[in-house]
PDB file of C-alpha atoms and ligand atoms in Angstrom:
ATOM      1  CA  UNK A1231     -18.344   5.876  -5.282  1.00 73.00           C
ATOM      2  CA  UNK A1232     -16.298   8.783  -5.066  1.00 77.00           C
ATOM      3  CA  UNK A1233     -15.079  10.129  -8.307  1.00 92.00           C
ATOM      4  CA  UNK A1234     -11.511   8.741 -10.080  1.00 97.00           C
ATOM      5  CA  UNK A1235      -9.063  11.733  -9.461  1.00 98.00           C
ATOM      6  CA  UNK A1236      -6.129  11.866 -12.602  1.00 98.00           C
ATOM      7  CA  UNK A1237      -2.891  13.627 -12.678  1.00 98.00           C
ATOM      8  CA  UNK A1238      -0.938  13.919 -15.761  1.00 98.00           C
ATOM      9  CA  UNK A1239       2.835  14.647 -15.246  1.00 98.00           C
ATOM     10  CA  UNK A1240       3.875  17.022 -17.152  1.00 95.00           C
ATOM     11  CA  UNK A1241       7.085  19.103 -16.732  1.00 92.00           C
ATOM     12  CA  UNK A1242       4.577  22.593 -17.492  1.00 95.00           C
ATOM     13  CA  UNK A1243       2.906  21.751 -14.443  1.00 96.00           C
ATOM     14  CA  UNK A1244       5.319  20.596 -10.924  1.00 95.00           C
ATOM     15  CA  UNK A1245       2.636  19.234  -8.843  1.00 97.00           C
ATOM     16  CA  UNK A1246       1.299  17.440 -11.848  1.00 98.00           C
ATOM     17  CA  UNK A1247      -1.644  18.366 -13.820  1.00 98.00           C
ATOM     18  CA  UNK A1248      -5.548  17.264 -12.512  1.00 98.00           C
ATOM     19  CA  UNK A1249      -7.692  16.143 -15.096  1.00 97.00           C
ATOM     20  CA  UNK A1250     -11.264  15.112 -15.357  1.00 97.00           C
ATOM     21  CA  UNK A1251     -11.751  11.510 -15.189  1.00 96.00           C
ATOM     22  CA  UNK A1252     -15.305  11.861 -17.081  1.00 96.00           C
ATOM     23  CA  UNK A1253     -13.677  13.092 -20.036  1.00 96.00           C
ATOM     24  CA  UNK A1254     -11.758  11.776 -22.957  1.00 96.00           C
ATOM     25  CA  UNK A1255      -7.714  12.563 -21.749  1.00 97.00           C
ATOM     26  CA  UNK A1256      -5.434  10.318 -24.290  1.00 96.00           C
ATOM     27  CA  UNK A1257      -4.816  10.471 -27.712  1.00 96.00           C
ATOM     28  CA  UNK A1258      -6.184   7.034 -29.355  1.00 97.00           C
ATOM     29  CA  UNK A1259      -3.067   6.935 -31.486  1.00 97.00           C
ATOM     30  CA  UNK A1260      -1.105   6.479 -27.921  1.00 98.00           C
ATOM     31  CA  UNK A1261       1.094   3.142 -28.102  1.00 97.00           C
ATOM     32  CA  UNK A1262      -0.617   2.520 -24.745  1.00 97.00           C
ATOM     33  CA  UNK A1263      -3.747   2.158 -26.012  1.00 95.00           C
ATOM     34  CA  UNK A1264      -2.635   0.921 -29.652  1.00 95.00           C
ATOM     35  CA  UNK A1265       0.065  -1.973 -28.719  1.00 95.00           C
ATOM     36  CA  UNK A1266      -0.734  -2.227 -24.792  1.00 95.00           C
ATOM     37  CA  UNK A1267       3.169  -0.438 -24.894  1.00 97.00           C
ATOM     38  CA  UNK A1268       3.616   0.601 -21.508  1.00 98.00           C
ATOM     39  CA  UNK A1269       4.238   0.055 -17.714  1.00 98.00           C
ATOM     40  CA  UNK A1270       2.021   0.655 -14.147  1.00 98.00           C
ATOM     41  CA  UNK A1271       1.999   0.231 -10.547  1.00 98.00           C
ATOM     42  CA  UNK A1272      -1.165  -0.080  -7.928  1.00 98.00           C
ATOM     43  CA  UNK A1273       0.053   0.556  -4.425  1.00 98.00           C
ATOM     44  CA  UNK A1274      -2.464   1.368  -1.371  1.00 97.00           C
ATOM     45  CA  UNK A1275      -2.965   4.493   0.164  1.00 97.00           C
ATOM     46  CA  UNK A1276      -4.265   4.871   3.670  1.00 95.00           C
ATOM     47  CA  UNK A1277      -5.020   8.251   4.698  1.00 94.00           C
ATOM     48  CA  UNK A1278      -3.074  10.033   2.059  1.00 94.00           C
ATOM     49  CA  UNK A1279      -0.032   8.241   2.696  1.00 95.00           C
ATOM     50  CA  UNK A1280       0.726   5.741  -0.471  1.00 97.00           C
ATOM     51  CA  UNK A1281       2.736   2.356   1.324  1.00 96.00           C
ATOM     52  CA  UNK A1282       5.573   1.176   0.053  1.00 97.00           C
ATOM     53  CA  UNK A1283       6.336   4.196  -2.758  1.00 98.00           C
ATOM     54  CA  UNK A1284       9.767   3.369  -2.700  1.00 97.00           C
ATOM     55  CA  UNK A1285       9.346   0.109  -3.954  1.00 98.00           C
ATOM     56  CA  UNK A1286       7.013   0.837  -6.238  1.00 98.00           C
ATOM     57  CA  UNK A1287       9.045   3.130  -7.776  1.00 98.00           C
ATOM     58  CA  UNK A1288      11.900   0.878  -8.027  1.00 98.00           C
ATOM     59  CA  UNK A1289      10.004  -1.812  -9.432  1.00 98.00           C
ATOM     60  CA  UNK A1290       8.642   0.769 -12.035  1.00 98.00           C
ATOM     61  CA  UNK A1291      11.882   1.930 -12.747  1.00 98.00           C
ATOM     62  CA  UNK A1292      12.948  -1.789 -13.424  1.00 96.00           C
ATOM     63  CA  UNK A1293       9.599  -2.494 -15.436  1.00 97.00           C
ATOM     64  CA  UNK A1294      10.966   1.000 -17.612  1.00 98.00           C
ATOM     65  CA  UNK A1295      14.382  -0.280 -18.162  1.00 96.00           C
ATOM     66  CA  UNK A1296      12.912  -3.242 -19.509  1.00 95.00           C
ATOM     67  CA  UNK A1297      11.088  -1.761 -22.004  1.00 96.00           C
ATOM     68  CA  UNK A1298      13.374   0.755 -22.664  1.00 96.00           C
ATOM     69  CA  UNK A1299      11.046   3.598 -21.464  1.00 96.00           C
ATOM     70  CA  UNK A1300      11.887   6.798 -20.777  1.00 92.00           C
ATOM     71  CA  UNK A1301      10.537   7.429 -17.286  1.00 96.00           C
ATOM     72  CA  UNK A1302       9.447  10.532 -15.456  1.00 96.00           C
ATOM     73  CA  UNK A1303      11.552  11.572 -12.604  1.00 96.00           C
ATOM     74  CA  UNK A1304      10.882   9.929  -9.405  1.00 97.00           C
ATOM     75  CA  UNK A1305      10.050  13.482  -7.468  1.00 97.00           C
ATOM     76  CA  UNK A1306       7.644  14.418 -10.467  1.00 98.00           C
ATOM     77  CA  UNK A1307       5.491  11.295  -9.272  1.00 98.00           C
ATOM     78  CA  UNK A1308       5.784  11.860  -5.596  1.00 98.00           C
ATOM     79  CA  UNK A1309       4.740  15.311  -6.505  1.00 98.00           C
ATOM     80  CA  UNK A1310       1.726  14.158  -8.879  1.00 98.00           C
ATOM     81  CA  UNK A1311       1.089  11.045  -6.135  1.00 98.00           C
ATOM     82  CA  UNK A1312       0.262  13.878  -3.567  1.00 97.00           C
ATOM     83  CA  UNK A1313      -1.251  15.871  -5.521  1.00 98.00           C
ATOM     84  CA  UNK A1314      -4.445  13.240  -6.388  1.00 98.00           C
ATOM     85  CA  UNK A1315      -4.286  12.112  -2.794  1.00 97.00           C
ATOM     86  CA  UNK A1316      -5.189  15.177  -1.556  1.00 96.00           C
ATOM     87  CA  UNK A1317      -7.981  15.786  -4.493  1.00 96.00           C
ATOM     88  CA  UNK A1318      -9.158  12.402  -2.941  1.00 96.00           C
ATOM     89  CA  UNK A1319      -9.485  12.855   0.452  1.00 85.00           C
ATOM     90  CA  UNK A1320     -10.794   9.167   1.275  1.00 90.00           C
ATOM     91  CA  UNK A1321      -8.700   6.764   4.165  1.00 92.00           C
ATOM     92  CA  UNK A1322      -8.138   4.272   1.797  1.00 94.00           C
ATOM     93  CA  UNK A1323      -7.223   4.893  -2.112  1.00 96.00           C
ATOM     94  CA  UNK A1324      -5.783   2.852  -4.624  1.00 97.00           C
ATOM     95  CA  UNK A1325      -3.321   4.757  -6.722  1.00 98.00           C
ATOM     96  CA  UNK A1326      -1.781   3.913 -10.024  1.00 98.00           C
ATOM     97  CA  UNK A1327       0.978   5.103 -11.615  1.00 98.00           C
ATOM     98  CA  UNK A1328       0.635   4.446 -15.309  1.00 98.00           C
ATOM     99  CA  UNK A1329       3.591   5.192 -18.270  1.00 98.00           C
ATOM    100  CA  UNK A1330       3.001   4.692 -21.933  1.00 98.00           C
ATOM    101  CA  UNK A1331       5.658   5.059 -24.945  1.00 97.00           C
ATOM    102  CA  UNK A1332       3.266   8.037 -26.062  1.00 97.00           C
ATOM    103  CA  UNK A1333       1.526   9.031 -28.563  1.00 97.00           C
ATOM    104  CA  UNK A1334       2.869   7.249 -32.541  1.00 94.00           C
ATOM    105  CA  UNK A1335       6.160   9.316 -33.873  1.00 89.00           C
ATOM    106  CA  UNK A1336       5.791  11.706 -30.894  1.00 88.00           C
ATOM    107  CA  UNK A1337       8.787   9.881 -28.906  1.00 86.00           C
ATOM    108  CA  UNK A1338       7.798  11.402 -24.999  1.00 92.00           C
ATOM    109  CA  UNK A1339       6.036   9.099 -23.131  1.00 96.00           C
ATOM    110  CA  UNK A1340       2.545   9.428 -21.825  1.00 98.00           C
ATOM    111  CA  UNK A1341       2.930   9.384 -17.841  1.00 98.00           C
ATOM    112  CA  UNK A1342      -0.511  10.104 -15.088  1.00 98.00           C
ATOM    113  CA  UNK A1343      -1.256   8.925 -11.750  1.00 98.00           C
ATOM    114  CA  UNK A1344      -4.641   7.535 -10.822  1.00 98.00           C
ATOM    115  CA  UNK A1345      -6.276   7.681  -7.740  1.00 98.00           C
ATOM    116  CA  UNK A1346      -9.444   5.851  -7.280  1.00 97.00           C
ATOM    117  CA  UNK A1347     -12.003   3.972  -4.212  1.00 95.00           C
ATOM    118  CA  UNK A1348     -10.830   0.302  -3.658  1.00 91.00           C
ATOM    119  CA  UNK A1349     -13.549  -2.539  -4.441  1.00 85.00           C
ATOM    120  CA  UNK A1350     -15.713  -3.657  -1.574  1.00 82.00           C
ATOM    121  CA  UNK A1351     -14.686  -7.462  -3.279  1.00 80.00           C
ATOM    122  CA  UNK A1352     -10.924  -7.375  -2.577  1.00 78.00           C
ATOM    123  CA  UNK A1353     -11.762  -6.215   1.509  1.00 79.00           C
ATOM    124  CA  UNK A1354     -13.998  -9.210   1.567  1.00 82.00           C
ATOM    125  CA  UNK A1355     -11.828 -11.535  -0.161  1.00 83.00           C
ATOM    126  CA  UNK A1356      -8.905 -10.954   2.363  1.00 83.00           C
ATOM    127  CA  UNK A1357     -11.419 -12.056   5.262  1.00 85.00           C
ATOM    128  CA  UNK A1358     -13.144 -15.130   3.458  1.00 90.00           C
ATOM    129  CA  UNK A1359     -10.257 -16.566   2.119  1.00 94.00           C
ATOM    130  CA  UNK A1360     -10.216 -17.316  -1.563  1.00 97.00           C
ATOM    131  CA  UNK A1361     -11.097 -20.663  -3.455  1.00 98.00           C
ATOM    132  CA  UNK A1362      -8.384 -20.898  -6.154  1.00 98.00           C
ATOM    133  CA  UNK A1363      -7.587 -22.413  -9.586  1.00 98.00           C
ATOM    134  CA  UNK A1364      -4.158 -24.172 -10.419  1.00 98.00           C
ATOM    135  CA  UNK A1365      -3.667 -23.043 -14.576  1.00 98.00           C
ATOM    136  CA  UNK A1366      -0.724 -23.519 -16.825  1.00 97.00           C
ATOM    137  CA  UNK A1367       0.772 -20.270 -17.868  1.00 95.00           C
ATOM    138  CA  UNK A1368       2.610 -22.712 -20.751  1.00 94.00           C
ATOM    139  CA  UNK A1369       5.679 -20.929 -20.256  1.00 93.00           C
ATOM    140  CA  UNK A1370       8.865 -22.966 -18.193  1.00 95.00           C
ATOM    141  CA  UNK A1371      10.293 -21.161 -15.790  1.00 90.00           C
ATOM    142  CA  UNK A1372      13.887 -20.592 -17.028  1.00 91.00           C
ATOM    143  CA  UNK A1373      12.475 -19.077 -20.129  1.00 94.00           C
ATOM    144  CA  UNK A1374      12.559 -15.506 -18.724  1.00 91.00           C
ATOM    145  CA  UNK A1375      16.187 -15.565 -18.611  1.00 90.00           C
ATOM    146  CA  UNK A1376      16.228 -16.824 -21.913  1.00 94.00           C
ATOM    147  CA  UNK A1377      13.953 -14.251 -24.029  1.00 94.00           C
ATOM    148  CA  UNK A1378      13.751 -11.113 -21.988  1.00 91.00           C
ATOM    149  CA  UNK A1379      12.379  -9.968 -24.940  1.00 92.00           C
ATOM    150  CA  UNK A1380       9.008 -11.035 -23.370  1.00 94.00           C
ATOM    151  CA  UNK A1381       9.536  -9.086 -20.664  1.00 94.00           C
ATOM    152  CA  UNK A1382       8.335 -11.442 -17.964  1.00 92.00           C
ATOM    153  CA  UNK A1383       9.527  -9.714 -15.349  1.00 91.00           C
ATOM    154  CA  UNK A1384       8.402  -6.541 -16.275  1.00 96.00           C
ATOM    155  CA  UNK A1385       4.058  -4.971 -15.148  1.00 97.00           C
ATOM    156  CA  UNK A1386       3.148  -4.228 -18.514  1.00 97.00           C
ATOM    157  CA  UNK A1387       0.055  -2.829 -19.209  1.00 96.00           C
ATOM    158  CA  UNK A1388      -0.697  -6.112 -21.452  1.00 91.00           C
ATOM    159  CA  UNK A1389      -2.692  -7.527 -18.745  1.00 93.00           C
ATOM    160  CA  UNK A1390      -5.430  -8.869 -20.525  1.00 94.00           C
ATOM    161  CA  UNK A1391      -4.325 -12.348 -19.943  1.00 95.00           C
ATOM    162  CA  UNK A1392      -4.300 -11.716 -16.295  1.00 96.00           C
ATOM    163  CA  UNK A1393      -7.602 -10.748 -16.543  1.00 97.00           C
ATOM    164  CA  UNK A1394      -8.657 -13.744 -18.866  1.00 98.00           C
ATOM    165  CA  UNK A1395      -7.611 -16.251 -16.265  1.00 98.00           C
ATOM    166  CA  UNK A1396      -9.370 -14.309 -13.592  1.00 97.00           C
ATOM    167  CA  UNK A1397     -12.566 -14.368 -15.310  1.00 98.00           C
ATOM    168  CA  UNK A1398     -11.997 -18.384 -16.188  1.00 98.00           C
ATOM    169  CA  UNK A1399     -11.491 -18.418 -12.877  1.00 98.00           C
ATOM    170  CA  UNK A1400     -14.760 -16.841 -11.873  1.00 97.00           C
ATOM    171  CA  UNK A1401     -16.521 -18.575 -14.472  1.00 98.00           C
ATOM    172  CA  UNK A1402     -15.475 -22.056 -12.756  1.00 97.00           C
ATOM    173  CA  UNK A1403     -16.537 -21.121  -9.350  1.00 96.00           C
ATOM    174  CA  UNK A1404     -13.063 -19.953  -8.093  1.00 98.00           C
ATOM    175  CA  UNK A1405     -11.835 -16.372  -6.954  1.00 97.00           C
ATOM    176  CA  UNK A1406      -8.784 -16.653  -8.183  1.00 97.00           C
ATOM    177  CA  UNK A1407      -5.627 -18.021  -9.845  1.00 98.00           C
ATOM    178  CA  UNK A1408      -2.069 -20.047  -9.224  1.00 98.00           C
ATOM    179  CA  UNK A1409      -0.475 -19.712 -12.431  1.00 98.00           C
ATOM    180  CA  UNK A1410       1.813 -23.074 -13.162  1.00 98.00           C
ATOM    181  CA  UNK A1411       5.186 -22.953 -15.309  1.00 97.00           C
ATOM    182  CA  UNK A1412       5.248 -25.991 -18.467  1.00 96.00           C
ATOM    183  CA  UNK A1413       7.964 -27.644 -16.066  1.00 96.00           C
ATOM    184  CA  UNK A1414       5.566 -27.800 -12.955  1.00 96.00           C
ATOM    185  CA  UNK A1415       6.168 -24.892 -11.052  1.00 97.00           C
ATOM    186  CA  UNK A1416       4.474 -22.932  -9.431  1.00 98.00           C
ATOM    187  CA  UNK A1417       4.256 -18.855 -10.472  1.00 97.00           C
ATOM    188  CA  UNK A1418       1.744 -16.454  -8.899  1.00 98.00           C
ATOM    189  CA  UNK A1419      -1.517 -15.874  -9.488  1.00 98.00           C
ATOM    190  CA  UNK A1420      -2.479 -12.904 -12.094  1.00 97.00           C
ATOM    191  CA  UNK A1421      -2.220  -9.963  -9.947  1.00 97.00           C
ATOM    192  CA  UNK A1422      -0.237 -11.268  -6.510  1.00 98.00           C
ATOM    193  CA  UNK A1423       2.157 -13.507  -5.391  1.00 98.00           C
ATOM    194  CA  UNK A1424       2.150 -16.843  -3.700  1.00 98.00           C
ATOM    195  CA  UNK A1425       3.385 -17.588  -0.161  1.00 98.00           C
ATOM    196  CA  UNK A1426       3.444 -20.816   2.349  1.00 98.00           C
ATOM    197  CA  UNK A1427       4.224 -21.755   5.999  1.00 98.00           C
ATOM    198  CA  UNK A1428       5.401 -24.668   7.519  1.00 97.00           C
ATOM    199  CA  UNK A1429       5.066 -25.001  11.116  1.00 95.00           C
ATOM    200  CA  UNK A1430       7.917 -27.137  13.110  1.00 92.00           C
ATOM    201  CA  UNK A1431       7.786 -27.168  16.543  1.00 91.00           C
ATOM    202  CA  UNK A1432       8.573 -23.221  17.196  1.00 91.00           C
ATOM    203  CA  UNK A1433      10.452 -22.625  14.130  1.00 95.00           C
ATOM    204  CA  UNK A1434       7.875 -20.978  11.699  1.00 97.00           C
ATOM    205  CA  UNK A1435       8.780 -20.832   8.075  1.00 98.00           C
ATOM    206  CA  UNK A1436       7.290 -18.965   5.168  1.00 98.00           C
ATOM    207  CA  UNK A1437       7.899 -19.639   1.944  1.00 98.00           C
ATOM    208  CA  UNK A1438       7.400 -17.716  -1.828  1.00 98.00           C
ATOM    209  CA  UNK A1439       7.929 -18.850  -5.217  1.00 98.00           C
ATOM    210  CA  UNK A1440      11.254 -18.923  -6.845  1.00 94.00           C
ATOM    211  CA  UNK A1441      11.891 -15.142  -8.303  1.00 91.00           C
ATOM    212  CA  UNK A1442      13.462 -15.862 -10.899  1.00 89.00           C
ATOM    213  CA  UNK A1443      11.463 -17.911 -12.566  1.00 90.00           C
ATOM    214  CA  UNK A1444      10.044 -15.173 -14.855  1.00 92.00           C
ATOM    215  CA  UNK A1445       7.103 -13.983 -12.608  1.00 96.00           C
ATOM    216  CA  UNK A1446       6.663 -10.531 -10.873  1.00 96.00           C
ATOM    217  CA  UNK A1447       9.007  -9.873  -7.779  1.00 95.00           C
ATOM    218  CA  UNK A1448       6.168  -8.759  -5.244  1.00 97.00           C
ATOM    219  CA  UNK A1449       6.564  -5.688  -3.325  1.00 98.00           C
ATOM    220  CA  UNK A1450       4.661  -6.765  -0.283  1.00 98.00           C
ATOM    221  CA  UNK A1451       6.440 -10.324  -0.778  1.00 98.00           C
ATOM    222  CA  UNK A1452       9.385  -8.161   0.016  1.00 98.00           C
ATOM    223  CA  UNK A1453       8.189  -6.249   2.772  1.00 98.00           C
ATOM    224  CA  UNK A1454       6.106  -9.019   4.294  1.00 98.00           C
ATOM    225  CA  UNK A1455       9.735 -11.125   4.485  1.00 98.00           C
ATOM    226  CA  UNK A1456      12.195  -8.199   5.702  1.00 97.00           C
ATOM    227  CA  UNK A1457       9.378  -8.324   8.788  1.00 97.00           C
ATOM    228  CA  UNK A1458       9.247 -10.992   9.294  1.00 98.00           C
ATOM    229  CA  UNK A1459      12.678 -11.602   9.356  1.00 97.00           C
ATOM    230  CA  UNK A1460      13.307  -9.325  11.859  1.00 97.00           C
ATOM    231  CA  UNK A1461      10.229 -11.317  14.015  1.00 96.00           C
ATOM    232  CA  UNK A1462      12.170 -14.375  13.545  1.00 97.00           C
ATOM    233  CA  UNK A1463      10.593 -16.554  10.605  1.00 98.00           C
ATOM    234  CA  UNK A1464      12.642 -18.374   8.760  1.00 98.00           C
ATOM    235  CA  UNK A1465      12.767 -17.497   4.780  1.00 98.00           C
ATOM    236  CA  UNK A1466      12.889 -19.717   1.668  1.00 97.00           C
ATOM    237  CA  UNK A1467      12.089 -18.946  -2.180  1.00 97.00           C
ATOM    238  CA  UNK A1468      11.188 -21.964  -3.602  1.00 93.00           C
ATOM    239  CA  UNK A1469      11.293 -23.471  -6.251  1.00 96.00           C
ATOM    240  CA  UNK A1470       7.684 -24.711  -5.085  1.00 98.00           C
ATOM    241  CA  UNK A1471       5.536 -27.283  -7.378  1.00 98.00           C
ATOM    242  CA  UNK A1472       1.674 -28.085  -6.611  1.00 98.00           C
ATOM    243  CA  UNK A1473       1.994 -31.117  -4.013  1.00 98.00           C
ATOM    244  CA  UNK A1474       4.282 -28.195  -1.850  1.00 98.00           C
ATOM    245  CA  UNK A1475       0.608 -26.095  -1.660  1.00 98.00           C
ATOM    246  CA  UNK A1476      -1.348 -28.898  -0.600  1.00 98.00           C
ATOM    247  CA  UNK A1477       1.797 -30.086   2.259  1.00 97.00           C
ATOM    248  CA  UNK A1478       2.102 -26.656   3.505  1.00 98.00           C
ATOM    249  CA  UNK A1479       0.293 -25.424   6.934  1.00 98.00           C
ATOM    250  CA  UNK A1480      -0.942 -22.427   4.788  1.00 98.00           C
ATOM    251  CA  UNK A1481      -1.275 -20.912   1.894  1.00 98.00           C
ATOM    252  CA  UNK A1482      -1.972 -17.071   0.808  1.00 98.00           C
ATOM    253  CA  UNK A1483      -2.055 -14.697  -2.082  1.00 98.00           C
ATOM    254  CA  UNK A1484      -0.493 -11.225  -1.209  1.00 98.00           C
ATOM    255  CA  UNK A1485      -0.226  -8.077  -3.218  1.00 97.00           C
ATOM    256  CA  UNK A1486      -0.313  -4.204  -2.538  1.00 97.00           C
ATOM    257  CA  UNK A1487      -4.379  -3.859  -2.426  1.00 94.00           C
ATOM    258  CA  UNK A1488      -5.741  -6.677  -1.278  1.00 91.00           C
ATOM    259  CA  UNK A1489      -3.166  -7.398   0.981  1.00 95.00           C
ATOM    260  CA  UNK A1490      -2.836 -10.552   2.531  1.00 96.00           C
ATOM    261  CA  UNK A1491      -5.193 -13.300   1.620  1.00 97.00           C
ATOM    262  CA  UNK A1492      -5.783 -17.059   2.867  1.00 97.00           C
ATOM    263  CA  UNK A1493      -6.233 -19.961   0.368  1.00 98.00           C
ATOM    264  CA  UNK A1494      -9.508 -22.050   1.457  1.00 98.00           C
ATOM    265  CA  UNK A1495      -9.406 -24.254  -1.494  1.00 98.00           C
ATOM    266  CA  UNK A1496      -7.446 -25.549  -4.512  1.00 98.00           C
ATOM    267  CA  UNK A1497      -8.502 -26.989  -7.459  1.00 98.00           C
ATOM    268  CA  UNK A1498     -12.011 -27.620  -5.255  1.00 97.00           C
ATOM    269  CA  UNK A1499      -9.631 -29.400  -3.135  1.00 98.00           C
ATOM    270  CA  UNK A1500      -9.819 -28.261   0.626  1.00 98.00           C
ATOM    271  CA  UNK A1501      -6.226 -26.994   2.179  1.00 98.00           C
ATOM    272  CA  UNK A1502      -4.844 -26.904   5.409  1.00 97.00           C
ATOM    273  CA  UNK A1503      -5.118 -22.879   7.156  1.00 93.00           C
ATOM    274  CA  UNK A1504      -3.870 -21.383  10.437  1.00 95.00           C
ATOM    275  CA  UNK A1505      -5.713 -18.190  11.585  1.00 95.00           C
ATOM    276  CA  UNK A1506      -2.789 -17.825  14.360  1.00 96.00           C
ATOM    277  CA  UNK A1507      -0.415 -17.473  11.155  1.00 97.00           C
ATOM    278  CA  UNK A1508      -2.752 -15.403   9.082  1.00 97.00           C
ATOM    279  CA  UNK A1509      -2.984 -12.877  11.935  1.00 96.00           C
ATOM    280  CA  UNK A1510       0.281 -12.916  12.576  1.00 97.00           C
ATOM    281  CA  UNK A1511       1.525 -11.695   8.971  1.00 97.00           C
ATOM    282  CA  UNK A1512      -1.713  -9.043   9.132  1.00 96.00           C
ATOM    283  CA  UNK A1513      -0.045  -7.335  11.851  1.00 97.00           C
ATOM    284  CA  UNK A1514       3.487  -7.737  10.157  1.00 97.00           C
ATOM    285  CA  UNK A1515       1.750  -6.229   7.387  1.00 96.00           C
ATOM    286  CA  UNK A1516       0.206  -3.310   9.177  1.00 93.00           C
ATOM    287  CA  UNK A1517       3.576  -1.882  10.125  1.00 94.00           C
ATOM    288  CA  UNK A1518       5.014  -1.747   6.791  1.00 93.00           C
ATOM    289  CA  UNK A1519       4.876   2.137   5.540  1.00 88.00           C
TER     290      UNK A1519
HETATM  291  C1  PLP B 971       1.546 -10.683 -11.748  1.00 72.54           C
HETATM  292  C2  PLP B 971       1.661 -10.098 -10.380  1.00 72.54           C
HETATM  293  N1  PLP B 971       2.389 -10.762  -9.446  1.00 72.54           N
HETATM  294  C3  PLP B 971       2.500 -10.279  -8.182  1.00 72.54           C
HETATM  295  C4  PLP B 971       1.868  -9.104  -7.802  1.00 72.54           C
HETATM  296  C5  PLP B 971       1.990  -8.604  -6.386  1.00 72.54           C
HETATM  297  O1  PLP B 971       2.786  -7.461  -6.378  1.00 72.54           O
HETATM  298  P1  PLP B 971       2.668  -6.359  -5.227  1.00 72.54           P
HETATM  299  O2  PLP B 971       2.795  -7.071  -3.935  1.00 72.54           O
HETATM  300  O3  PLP B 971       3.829  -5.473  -5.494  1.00 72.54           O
HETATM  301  O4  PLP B 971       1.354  -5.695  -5.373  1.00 72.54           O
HETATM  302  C6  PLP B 971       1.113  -8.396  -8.734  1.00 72.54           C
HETATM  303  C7  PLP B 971       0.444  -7.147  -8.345  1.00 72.54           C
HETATM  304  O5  PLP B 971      -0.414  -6.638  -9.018  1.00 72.54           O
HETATM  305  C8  PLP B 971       1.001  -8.903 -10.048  1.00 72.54           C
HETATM  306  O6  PLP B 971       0.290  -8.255 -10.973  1.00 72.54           O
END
């Protein structure tokens, strides 16, 4: 495993500042560590080029005025981004881009790039197909609009419930998660978002989860629809509930790293698939930049 690269922005330093990821680099009084205070992206890189930065960027620039963070400037993390892609040097890299409120009474945020190998388990997962659990976030789905103050729209670095489902998940013979709204909705799962397709006659329709309905908006959701758009698919954004997963000709997870990846199984429940489909959105996919 090649080793993590880290970056710290830091205005002393243009191209950002390396650090060594084998030693201690934060303060443990940082609000990132202490209250989980703070925002991040993953996005892929593939041969030192990280996809989608724009919308990354924007999306962490949303996640910051949520929060009310103060937020580096976007040419300070292209700068920092190319700086631990080239320390790198592998074709494919996952790279975060991590913001915290700082260190306690020190008001300037804590802001580093990450650059690190991708898991042999999330470039299987996109060929198997995934086996997946249906779980009750608790939440209904207008409630976003109604307490922003939970900041369910926002990547937080609080993802430790994320990560609890995952590992229920795992625990219950599953790879992964469909997160359902208290009014019977369906969500996303805990680090991507949900898509269908319906089939009818030529017309081929795919299908996400209703955005605002307090989940993430998806970056390769995005992408994955302006392209295929422009190849002629026909576009809809919910709102979806379970029976919608279990009628559709196809189901998949998507999301910056692992990409695009086709539901096998619900709730130990087998699911219609389409491989046509599934390659067809890979090589949508693979020209998005
Ligand atoms: C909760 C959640 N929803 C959706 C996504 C998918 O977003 P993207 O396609 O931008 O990676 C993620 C990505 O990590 C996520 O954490």
């Amino acid at each position: 495993m090649p080793q993590t690269i880290l970056v710290f922005l830091d205005p002393a330093h243009p191209a950002g500042r390396l650090a060594d990821s084998r030693q201690p680099q934060l303060f443990a009084t940082d609000l990132g560590a202490t209250r989980g205070d703070g925002i991040f992206e993953s996005l892929l890189a593939l041969d030192g080029r990280p996809r989608k930065v724009q919308a990354h960027l924007d999306r962490l620039a949303s996640s910051a005025e949520l929060l009310e963070l103060e937020l580096p400037a976007a040419a300070a993390w292209l700068a920092a981004i190319q700086t631990g892609l080239a320390e790198f040097a592998q074709p494919e890299a996952i790279v975060k881009l991590l913001v915290t409120r700082g260190v306690e009474d020190a008001g300037q945020p804590t802001a580093w790039v990450q650059v690190a190998a991708l898991p042999e388990s999330s470039k299987a997962l996109r060929e198997k197909g995934l086996d997946v659990l249906l779980l009750d976030r608790g939440y209904d789905s207008g409630l976003a609009e109604r307490a922003p103050w939970l900041l369910l729209g926002a990547k937080t670095l609080s993802y430790a419930v994320n990560m609890a489902a995952l590992r229920y998940a795992h625990q219950h013979d599953a790879d992964d998660v469909i997160f359902t709204s208290a009014d019977g909705r369906v969500l996303e799962g805990p680090t991507s978002s949900v898509l269908i397709a319906h089939r009818d006659g030529a017309v081929k329709r795919l299908i996400t989860t209703q955005l605002d309905s307090g989940i993430l908006p998806g970056t390769t959701q995005g992408a994955l629809f302006a392209a295929a758009k422009d190849a002629g698919w026909e576009l809809g954004y919910g709102p979806l509930v379970p029976a919608d997963l279990f009628d559709a000709d196809a189901v998949w997870l998507v999301s910056s790293i692992r990409l695009l990846a086709p539901v096998n199984r619900i709730d130990g429940t087998e699911i219609n698939h389409d491989a046509e489909l599934t390659a067809e959105l890979n090589a949508l996919l693979a020209t998005i930049r």
